[in-house]
């Protein structure tokens, strides 16, 4: 198993540009989520999905869109990038969102918005 | 507001020594508490998961404890190794249908030879 994969590893955008961060998992996990990690702060949940076709907002959803057309993929779209979206983005997955389920994180995408 | 506070912010120890990291939380209602290890430039890796009924959980040289009454948890690392140098993150999830976990800022541990 490749686990959770994310592409690209690093991206530089100009303010106003759009892009999609890719996330895929090959563990047949139902629950997938996107987080951002900023210096001096804990990870914060952006969006999550409990299964194909079902998504919901997390703590900091503004400026981001998601969709879940397949179990394997959960892309994160930045509609119009802003410098405040400079961050490290992590995708994570687990079999379910039950209390004892282990969550697996991807290696992260480092985004710089100029 | 749900909060998770970790201490110390950073810690330096010598290889072979033990250390204990602390986590205090105000998340309610409580569902579970997790400890993660995050190496520099990598994603977090799960170490332990504890629910309300569990007060200790081990994973090799890592032992987590939970006191749900005082809303405190600790992560004890025994016989530290250079590879233990990382950030250790405490995460608390609420019950009641909430899917939004609360992450602590992490404790940065450096193990010197």
Short mmCIF file of N, CA, C and O in Angstrom, two decimals, chain A residues 31 35 37 40-45 48 50 57-59 90 97-108 110, chain B residues 1 31-32 34 36 38 40-46 49-51 54 57 89 97-105:
data_model
loop_
_atom_site.label_atom_id
_atom_site.label_comp_id
_atom_site.label_asym_id
_atom_site.label_seq_id
_atom_site.Cartn_x
_atom_site.Cartn_y
_atom_site.Cartn_z
N UNK A 31 -13.33 7.75 5.59
CA UNK A 31 -13.18 9.10 6.14
C UNK A 31 -11.89 9.74 5.64
O UNK A 31 -10.82 9.15 5.76
N UNK A 35 -6.25 19.29 6.43
CA UNK A 35 -5.83 20.18 7.49
C UNK A 35 -4.80 21.17 6.94
O UNK A 35 -4.12 20.89 5.97
N UNK A 37 -1.48 23.49 8.51
CA UNK A 37 -0.60 23.66 9.66
C UNK A 37 0.21 24.93 9.48
O UNK A 37 0.98 25.05 8.53
N UNK A 40 3.42 27.89 14.88
CA UNK A 40 2.93 28.33 16.19
C UNK A 40 1.48 27.99 16.46
O UNK A 40 0.92 28.40 17.48
N UNK A 41 0.86 27.23 15.54
CA UNK A 41 -0.55 26.87 15.73
C UNK A 41 -0.71 25.37 15.56
O UNK A 41 0.09 24.71 14.90
N UNK A 42 -1.75 24.84 16.15
CA UNK A 42 -2.08 23.43 15.92
C UNK A 42 -2.70 23.25 14.55
O UNK A 42 -3.17 24.21 13.93
N UNK A 43 -2.73 22.03 14.09
CA UNK A 43 -3.40 21.76 12.82
C UNK A 43 -4.88 22.12 12.93
O UNK A 43 -5.50 21.97 13.99
N UNK A 44 -5.43 22.62 11.84
CA UNK A 44 -6.84 22.99 11.82
C UNK A 44 -7.54 22.31 10.65
O UNK A 44 -7.01 22.26 9.54
N UNK A 45 -8.72 21.80 10.94
CA UNK A 45 -9.49 21.06 9.94
C UNK A 45 -10.15 22.01 8.96
O UNK A 45 -10.85 22.95 9.36
N UNK A 48 -13.90 17.90 5.49
CA UNK A 48 -13.80 16.47 5.66
C UNK A 48 -14.91 15.77 4.89
O UNK A 48 -15.87 16.40 4.44
N UNK A 50 -17.09 11.88 4.91
CA UNK A 50 -17.34 10.59 5.56
C UNK A 50 -17.61 9.48 4.55
O UNK A 50 -17.89 8.35 4.93
N UNK A 57 -17.94 21.00 6.11
CA UNK A 57 -16.95 22.00 6.48
C UNK A 57 -16.33 21.70 7.84
O UNK A 57 -16.99 21.19 8.75
N UNK A 58 -15.06 22.06 7.94
CA UNK A 58 -14.38 21.96 9.21
C UNK A 58 -14.31 23.31 9.90
O UNK A 58 -15.22 24.13 9.79
N UNK A 59 -13.19 23.56 10.54
CA UNK A 59 -13.02 24.78 11.34
C UNK A 59 -12.71 26.01 10.49
O UNK A 59 -13.14 27.12 10.80
N UNK A 90 -2.11 19.14 4.92
CA UNK A 90 -2.05 17.70 5.12
C UNK A 90 -3.42 17.08 4.84
O UNK A 90 -4.44 17.58 5.29
N UNK A 97 -14.76 7.41 11.25
CA UNK A 97 -14.47 8.47 12.22
C UNK A 97 -14.79 8.01 13.64
O UNK A 97 -14.93 8.81 14.54
N UNK A 98 -14.86 6.69 13.84
CA UNK A 98 -15.11 6.20 15.19
C UNK A 98 -13.92 6.49 16.09
O UNK A 98 -12.80 6.65 15.63
N UNK A 99 -14.17 6.50 17.37
CA UNK A 99 -13.18 7.00 18.34
C UNK A 99 -11.85 6.25 18.29
O UNK A 99 -10.79 6.83 18.52
N UNK A 100 -11.84 4.97 17.99
CA UNK A 100 -10.61 4.17 18.08
C UNK A 100 -9.88 4.01 16.75
O UNK A 100 -8.89 3.31 16.67
N UNK A 101 -10.38 4.65 15.71
CA UNK A 101 -9.77 4.47 14.39
C UNK A 101 -8.47 5.25 14.26
O UNK A 101 -8.41 6.44 14.58
N UNK A 102 -7.44 4.60 13.75
CA UNK A 102 -6.17 5.28 13.50
C UNK A 102 -6.29 6.13 12.24
O UNK A 102 -6.82 5.69 11.23
N UNK A 103 -5.82 7.36 12.34
CA UNK A 103 -5.84 8.27 11.20
C UNK A 103 -4.44 8.33 10.60
O UNK A 103 -3.44 8.46 11.33
N UNK A 104 -4.37 8.23 9.28
CA UNK A 104 -3.10 8.23 8.57
C UNK A 104 -2.97 9.54 7.79
O UNK A 104 -3.88 9.92 7.06
N UNK A 105 -1.83 10.20 7.97
CA UNK A 105 -1.59 11.47 7.30
C UNK A 105 -0.68 11.29 6.09
O UNK A 105 0.22 10.43 6.08
N UNK A 106 -0.89 12.14 5.09
CA UNK A 106 0.00 12.20 3.96
C UNK A 106 1.24 13.01 4.28
O UNK A 106 1.36 13.56 5.38
N UNK A 107 2.18 13.13 3.33
CA UNK A 107 3.44 13.82 3.58
C UNK A 107 3.33 15.33 3.54
O UNK A 107 4.27 16.03 3.95
N UNK A 108 2.22 15.87 3.08
CA UNK A 108 2.02 17.31 3.08
C UNK A 108 2.34 17.99 1.76
O UNK A 108 3.14 17.50 0.95
N UNK A 110 3.45 21.90 0.64
CA UNK A 110 3.86 23.21 1.12
C UNK A 110 3.48 24.26 0.08
O UNK A 110 3.96 24.20 -1.05
N UNK B 1 -14.95 27.53 24.52
CA UNK B 1 -14.20 27.11 23.35
C UNK B 1 -13.29 25.94 23.70
O UNK B 1 -12.61 25.97 24.72
N UNK B 31 -14.42 12.57 23.68
CA UNK B 31 -14.55 11.31 22.94
C UNK B 31 -13.25 10.51 23.00
O UNK B 31 -13.25 9.37 23.43
N UNK B 32 -12.15 11.12 22.53
CA UNK B 32 -10.89 10.40 22.55
C UNK B 32 -9.72 11.38 22.53
O UNK B 32 -9.88 12.54 22.14
N UNK B 34 -5.57 11.60 21.37
CA UNK B 34 -4.53 10.95 20.57
C UNK B 34 -3.21 11.68 20.73
O UNK B 34 -3.18 12.90 20.87
N UNK B 36 0.40 12.12 18.61
CA UNK B 36 1.07 11.93 17.33
C UNK B 36 2.53 12.35 17.45
O UNK B 36 2.87 13.25 18.22
N UNK B 38 5.47 13.93 14.95
CA UNK B 38 5.67 14.53 13.64
C UNK B 38 7.14 14.88 13.44
O UNK B 38 7.67 15.79 14.09
N UNK B 40 10.26 16.44 11.31
CA UNK B 40 10.37 17.66 10.52
C UNK B 40 10.12 17.37 9.04
O UNK B 40 10.73 16.46 8.47
N UNK B 41 9.21 18.10 8.43
CA UNK B 41 8.93 17.95 7.01
C UNK B 41 8.06 16.77 6.65
O UNK B 41 7.93 16.45 5.47
N UNK B 42 7.45 16.15 7.64
CA UNK B 42 6.62 14.96 7.38
C UNK B 42 5.25 15.13 8.03
O UNK B 42 5.03 16.03 8.83
N UNK B 43 4.33 14.24 7.68
CA UNK B 43 3.02 14.26 8.29
C UNK B 43 3.04 13.58 9.65
O UNK B 43 3.92 12.78 9.95
N UNK B 44 2.07 13.91 10.51
CA UNK B 44 1.99 13.26 11.83
C UNK B 44 1.75 11.76 11.71
O UNK B 44 1.08 11.30 10.78
N UNK B 45 2.30 11.03 12.68
CA UNK B 45 2.13 9.58 12.75
C UNK B 45 1.52 9.24 14.10
O UNK B 45 2.00 9.70 15.14
N UNK B 46 0.47 8.43 14.09
CA UNK B 46 -0.24 8.10 15.32
C UNK B 46 0.62 7.26 16.26
O UNK B 46 1.26 6.30 15.85
N UNK B 49 -4.02 6.08 21.00
CA UNK B 49 -5.40 6.56 21.02
C UNK B 49 -6.05 6.07 22.31
O UNK B 49 -5.97 4.88 22.63
N UNK B 50 -6.67 6.98 23.07
CA UNK B 50 -7.34 6.58 24.31
C UNK B 50 -8.75 7.15 24.35
O UNK B 50 -8.97 8.31 24.00
N UNK B 51 -9.69 6.32 24.75
CA UNK B 51 -11.05 6.78 24.98
C UNK B 51 -11.26 7.02 26.47
O UNK B 51 -10.34 6.81 27.28
N UNK B 54 -10.14 4.43 29.14
CA UNK B 54 -8.75 3.98 29.19
C UNK B 54 -7.91 5.01 29.91
O UNK B 54 -7.99 6.20 29.62
N UNK B 57 -2.00 3.72 27.82
CA UNK B 57 -1.83 3.01 26.56
C UNK B 57 -0.37 3.08 26.16
O UNK B 57 0.22 4.18 26.20
N UNK B 89 2.38 15.85 19.26
CA UNK B 89 1.14 16.60 19.21
C UNK B 89 0.03 15.84 19.92
O UNK B 89 -0.16 14.65 19.70
N UNK B 97 -21.32 13.89 17.97
CA UNK B 97 -21.48 14.12 16.55
C UNK B 97 -20.53 15.12 15.95
O UNK B 97 -20.56 15.36 14.74
N UNK B 98 -19.63 15.71 16.76
CA UNK B 98 -18.67 16.67 16.22
C UNK B 98 -17.52 15.93 15.55
O UNK B 98 -16.97 14.99 16.11
N UNK B 99 -17.17 16.31 14.35
CA UNK B 99 -16.06 15.70 13.64
C UNK B 99 -14.82 16.60 13.63
O UNK B 99 -13.87 16.32 12.92
N UNK B 100 -14.84 17.67 14.40
CA UNK B 100 -13.73 18.62 14.37
C UNK B 100 -12.83 18.41 15.58
O UNK B 100 -13.21 18.76 16.69
N UNK B 101 -11.62 17.84 15.37
CA UNK B 101 -10.70 17.63 16.49
C UNK B 101 -10.00 18.93 16.85
O UNK B 101 -9.88 19.83 16.02
N UNK B 102 -9.52 19.00 18.09
CA UNK B 102 -8.74 20.15 18.55
C UNK B 102 -7.30 19.70 18.76
O UNK B 102 -7.03 18.79 19.54
N UNK B 103 -6.39 20.35 18.04
CA UNK B 103 -4.97 20.00 18.09
C UNK B 103 -4.23 20.94 19.03
O UNK B 103 -4.48 22.16 19.03
N UNK B 104 -3.31 20.38 19.79
CA UNK B 104 -2.37 21.21 20.52
C UNK B 104 -1.28 21.71 19.59
O UNK B 104 -1.17 21.27 18.44
N UNK B 105 -0.48 22.66 20.10
CA UNK B 105 0.57 23.24 19.27
C UNK B 105 1.82 22.35 19.21
O UNK B 105 2.71 22.58 18.41
#
